[in-house]
CSV table of C-alpha atoms in Angstrom, one decimal:
chain,number,residue,atom,x,y,z
A,1,ASP,CA,99.7,95.5,108.4
A,2,THR,CA,96.3,94.1,109.2
A,3,GLY,CA,94.7,96.1,106.5
A,4,VAL,CA,93.1,95.4,103.2
A,5,SER,CA,96.5,94.5,100.5
A,6,GLN,CA,95.4,95.0,97.1
A,7,ASN,CA,98.8,94.2,94.7
A,8,PRO,CA,100.1,95.7,91.8
A,9,ARG,CA,99.5,99.3,92.7
A,10,HIS,CA,100.5,100.3,89.8
A,11,LYS,CA,99.7,98.4,86.3
A,12,ILE,CA,100.4,100.1,82.8
A,13,THR,CA,99.3,98.0,80.1
A,14,LYS,CA,98.9,97.5,76.3
A,15,ARG,CA,94.9,98.1,74.9
A,16,GLY,CA,94.2,94.4,74.6
A,17,GLN,CA,95.9,92.6,77.3
A,18,ASN,CA,94.3,91.3,80.4
A,19,VAL,CA,95.3,92.4,83.8
A,20,THR,CA,94.7,90.5,86.4
A,21,PHE,CA,94.1,92.3,89.8
A,22,ARG,CA,94.6,90.7,94.0
A,23,CYS,CA,92.9,91.6,96.9
A,24,ASP,CA,93.7,90.5,100.7
A,25,PRO,CA,90.4,91.2,103.1
A,26,ILE,CA,91.1,91.7,106.6
A,27,SER,CA,91.2,88.7,107.9
A,28,GLU,CA,87.9,87.9,109.3
A,29,HIS,CA,86.3,90.1,107.0
A,30,ASN,CA,83.5,87.5,104.4
A,31,ARG,CA,82.6,89.5,103.7
A,32,LEU,CA,84.8,91.2,100.0
A,33,TYR,CA,82.9,94.7,97.7
A,34,TRP,CA,85.1,95.0,94.4
A,35,TYR,CA,84.7,99.4,93.2
A,36,ARG,CA,86.5,101.6,90.4
A,37,GLN,CA,86.7,104.9,91.0
A,38,THR,CA,87.8,107.4,88.2
A,39,LEU,CA,89.1,110.9,88.4
A,40,GLY,CA,86.6,113.0,90.0
A,41,GLN,CA,83.7,110.7,91.1
A,42,GLY,CA,83.3,108.4,94.2
A,43,PRO,CA,83.5,104.7,93.7
A,44,GLU,CA,81.2,102.1,92.0
A,45,PHE,CA,80.0,99.3,93.4
A,46,LEU,CA,81.5,96.4,90.3
A,47,THR,CA,80.4,93.0,92.3
A,48,TYR,CA,80.6,91.5,95.9
A,49,PHE,CA,81.4,87.8,97.8
A,50,GLN,CA,80.1,86.3,100.1
A,51,ASN,CA,82.6,84.2,101.5
A,52,GLU,CA,83.5,82.5,98.2
A,53,ALA,CA,80.4,83.2,96.5
A,54,GLN,CA,79.9,86.1,94.4
A,55,LEU,CA,76.3,87.1,95.0
A,56,GLU,CA,75.9,90.3,92.9
A,57,LYS,CA,77.4,91.7,89.5
A,58,SER,CA,76.9,95.5,88.3
A,59,ARG,CA,75.4,96.4,84.7
A,60,LEU,CA,78.9,97.8,84.8
A,61,LEU,CA,81.2,94.9,85.2
A,62,SER,CA,81.3,93.5,81.5
A,63,ASP,CA,81.3,90.4,79.7
A,64,ARG,CA,85.1,91.3,79.9
A,65,PHE,CA,85.9,91.5,83.5
A,66,SER,CA,85.7,88.6,85.4
A,67,ALA,CA,85.8,87.5,89.3
A,68,GLU,CA,86.4,84.9,91.7
A,69,ARG,CA,87.0,84.4,95.9
A,70,PRO,CA,88.3,81.3,95.3
A,71,LYS,CA,87.9,79.6,99.8
A,72,GLY,CA,86.3,83.1,99.8
A,73,SER,CA,89.9,84.5,100.9
A,74,PHE,CA,91.4,86.4,98.2
A,75,SER,CA,89.6,87.7,95.6
A,76,THR,CA,90.6,88.6,91.9
A,77,LEU,CA,89.6,90.8,89.0
A,78,GLU,CA,90.2,89.8,85.1
A,79,ILE,CA,90.1,92.3,83.3
A,80,GLN,CA,90.0,90.9,79.6
A,81,ARG,CA,90.5,92.9,75.9
A,82,THR,CA,91.2,96.2,78.2
A,83,GLU,CA,90.0,99.1,77.0
A,84,GLN,CA,91.3,103.0,77.0
A,85,GLY,CA,88.4,103.0,78.9
A,86,ASP,CA,89.1,100.5,81.9
A,87,SER,CA,91.8,103.2,82.8
A,88,ALA,CA,90.3,103.6,87.0
A,89,MET,CA,91.2,102.8,90.3
A,90,TYR,CA,90.4,99.5,91.3
A,91,LEU,CA,89.1,99.9,95.0
A,92,CYS,CA,88.7,97.0,97.1
A,93,ALA,CA,86.9,96.5,100.5
A,94,SER,CA,85.7,94.3,102.9
A,95,SER,CA,83.5,93.6,105.8
A,96,PHE,CA,82.2,91.8,108.7
A,97,GLU,CA,78.0,91.2,107.8
A,98,TRP,CA,76.3,88.5,109.8
A,99,GLY,CA,74.2,86.3,107.1
A,100,ASP,CA,72.9,87.0,103.5
A,101,ARG,CA,70.4,89.2,104.2
A,102,VAL,CA,71.6,92.6,106.3
A,103,TRP,CA,67.4,94.2,106.6
A,104,ILE,CA,67.3,93.5,110.7
A,105,ARG,CA,70.2,95.6,110.9
A,106,GLY,CA,72.6,98.6,110.2
A,107,VAL,CA,74.9,97.5,107.5
A,108,ASN,CA,78.6,97.2,108.5
A,109,GLU,CA,82.1,99.4,107.2
A,110,ALA,CA,83.5,98.9,104.4
A,111,PHE,CA,87.5,99.4,104.7
A,112,PHE,CA,89.2,99.7,102.8
A,113,GLY,CA,93.1,98.4,100.4
A,114,GLN,CA,95.3,101.2,98.2
A,115,GLY,CA,93.9,100.6,95.4
A,116,THR,CA,95.1,99.5,91.7
A,117,ARG,CA,95.3,102.3,89.6
A,118,LEU,CA,95.1,100.4,85.4
A,119,THR,CA,96.4,102.3,82.9
A,120,VAL,CA,95.2,101.3,79.1
A,121,VAL,CA,97.6,102.9,76.6
B,1,GLU,CA,66.4,105.6,92.3
B,2,ASP,CA,68.8,106.2,95.1
B,3,GLN,CA,71.4,108.0,95.5
B,4,VAL,CA,74.1,110.7,97.0
B,5,THR,CA,75.1,114.1,96.8
B,6,GLN,CA,77.8,116.3,98.2
B,7,SER,CA,77.8,119.3,98.6
B,8,PRO,CA,80.2,121.8,97.7
B,9,GLU,CA,81.9,120.2,95.2
B,10,ALA,CA,85.5,122.1,96.6
B,11,LEU,CA,85.8,124.2,99.6
B,12,ARG,CA,88.3,126.3,100.4
B,13,LEU,CA,89.2,126.7,104.5
B,14,GLN,CA,92.2,128.9,105.9
B,15,GLU,CA,93.6,127.1,108.7
B,16,GLY,CA,90.7,127.6,112.1
B,17,GLU,CA,88.0,128.6,109.7
B,18,SER,CA,85.8,126.7,110.7
B,19,SER,CA,82.8,124.7,107.8
B,20,SER,CA,80.4,122.4,107.1
B,21,LEU,CA,80.1,119.2,104.3
B,22,ASN,CA,76.4,118.4,103.2
B,23,CYS,CA,75.3,114.9,101.7
B,24,SER,CA,71.8,114.4,100.1
B,25,TYR,CA,70.9,110.6,100.3
B,26,THR,CA,68.0,109.4,99.0
B,27,VAL,CA,67.2,105.4,99.8
B,28,SER,CA,64.6,103.1,101.0
B,29,GLY,CA,65.1,101.8,103.9
B,30,LEU,CA,68.5,103.2,105.1
B,31,ARG,CA,70.4,101.3,106.5
B,32,GLY,CA,73.8,103.3,107.3
B,33,LEU,CA,75.9,106.4,106.1
B,34,PHE,CA,79.2,106.2,105.8
B,35,TRP,CA,81.7,109.0,106.0
B,36,TYR,CA,85.2,108.3,104.5
B,37,ARG,CA,88.4,110.6,103.6
B,38,GLN,CA,90.8,109.4,101.0
B,39,ASP,CA,93.7,111.6,100.4
B,40,PRO,CA,94.9,111.3,96.0
B,41,GLY,CA,96.5,108.3,94.9
B,42,LYS,CA,94.8,106.4,97.8
B,43,GLY,CA,91.8,103.8,99.3
B,44,PRO,CA,89.0,105.3,101.2
B,45,GLU,CA,89.3,105.8,104.3
B,46,PHE,CA,87.2,105.4,107.2
B,47,LEU,CA,85.1,107.5,109.0
B,48,PHE,CA,82.1,107.5,110.4
B,49,THR,CA,79.5,105.4,110.4
B,50,LEU,CA,76.1,107.0,111.3
B,51,TYR,CA,72.8,104.6,111.5
B,52,SER,CA,69.8,107.0,112.6
B,53,ALA,CA,68.4,110.0,112.4
B,54,GLY,CA,69.5,112.1,115.1
B,55,GLU,CA,73.1,110.8,115.7
B,56,GLU,CA,76.4,112.2,116.0
B,57,LYS,CA,79.9,110.5,116.4
B,58,GLU,CA,82.7,113.0,116.9
B,59,LYS,CA,86.7,111.9,116.0
B,60,GLU,CA,88.9,115.0,116.9
B,61,ARG,CA,87.8,117.8,114.4
B,62,LEU,CA,85.4,116.1,113.0
B,63,LYS,CA,81.7,116.1,114.1
B,64,ALA,CA,79.5,114.1,111.7
B,65,THR,CA,75.4,114.3,112.1
B,66,LEU,CA,72.4,112.6,110.6
B,67,THR,CA,69.2,113.4,109.8
B,68,LYS,CA,65.8,111.4,108.2
B,69,LYS,CA,67.0,113.5,104.6
B,70,GLU,CA,71.1,114.3,104.9
B,71,SER,CA,74.3,114.3,107.1
B,72,PHE,CA,77.4,117.5,108.4
B,73,LEU,CA,80.3,116.6,108.4
B,74,HIS,CA,81.9,119.4,110.7
B,75,ILE,CA,85.2,120.5,110.2
B,76,THR,CA,86.1,122.5,113.6
B,77,ALA,CA,89.2,124.7,113.4
B,78,PRO,CA,91.2,122.7,110.0
B,79,LYS,CA,94.1,122.1,110.0
B,80,PRO,CA,96.3,122.0,106.7
B,81,GLU,CA,96.7,117.7,107.3
B,82,ASP,CA,93.1,117.8,106.7
B,83,SER,CA,93.4,118.9,103.5
B,84,ALA,CA,91.4,115.7,101.4
B,85,THR,CA,88.7,114.8,100.0
B,86,TYR,CA,85.5,113.4,102.0
B,87,LEU,CA,83.6,111.0,100.4
B,88,CYS,CA,79.5,110.1,101.8
B,89,ALA,CA,78.4,106.6,101.0
B,90,VAL,CA,74.7,104.9,101.7
B,91,PRO,CA,74.2,101.3,101.7
B,92,THR,CA,72.0,100.8,98.9
B,93,GLY,CA,68.0,100.1,99.5
B,94,ASP,CA,66.6,98.1,96.9
B,95,GLY,CA,65.4,94.7,97.9
B,96,GLY,CA,69.2,93.3,94.9
B,97,SER,CA,71.1,94.8,96.6
B,98,GLN,CA,72.8,93.3,100.5
B,99,GLY,CA,74.9,97.0,101.7
B,100,ASN,CA,76.7,97.4,97.9
B,101,LEU,CA,78.1,101.6,99.2
B,102,ILE,CA,76.6,104.2,97.0
B,103,PHE,CA,78.6,106.6,97.1
B,104,GLY,CA,78.3,110.1,96.1
B,105,LYS,CA,81.6,112.8,94.2
B,106,GLY,CA,83.2,113.7,97.3
B,107,THR,CA,83.1,117.2,98.5
B,108,LYS,CA,88.0,118.5,97.8
B,109,LEU,CA,89.1,120.2,101.1
B,110,SER,CA,91.8,121.7,100.5
B,111,VAL,CA,93.2,123.7,104.4
B,112,LYS,CA,95.5,126.6,103.8
B,113,PRO,CA,98.0,127.9,106.7
């Protein structure tokens, strides 16, 4: 399977614990995104990487959240001191873009993984 | 502020009953509009990209069209397996973002046999 892979698929944790999710993008893609989706809502942008550089963070990404993409391959999203409000589906997506700025052309489609469902009890 | 609004929120159709889903957007400088299908408990599955007004794309029973203010996803003679939530998304238009997608809340389609 050459699609975007996310692990684990499901995670149940107690409030206050730390959790880490992993995303393996499509191999030739240089851009990787993290989104969060709650019930009845569309995905909301959290952060993205161009290769190994984290180029933007949403205001939704509080200090308890951190994301890394070492060597521009897989990425991890860590949530520290989880709260019940963190319960959601965490989605990873990847795409290929020509360089850091894409104003000249359209944005290429992003392909999503199956997500990690986090439940904080 | 960039915004995507989808309607209706939910749509129930009988098998074979054609209809359309709407996605209206407000973004400065459209650089693409994307349609995704999402099944319960799964990630969004890419369907179409539209880049300019007047463009149309088709896939099986689905056809997506784009104007300067909105996009339609037409479903012709739907089958129960077309039941899913359909999401529309556009890249943000402000200077600080490079293609991050803003999603609508989706239209939940149910097709009864």
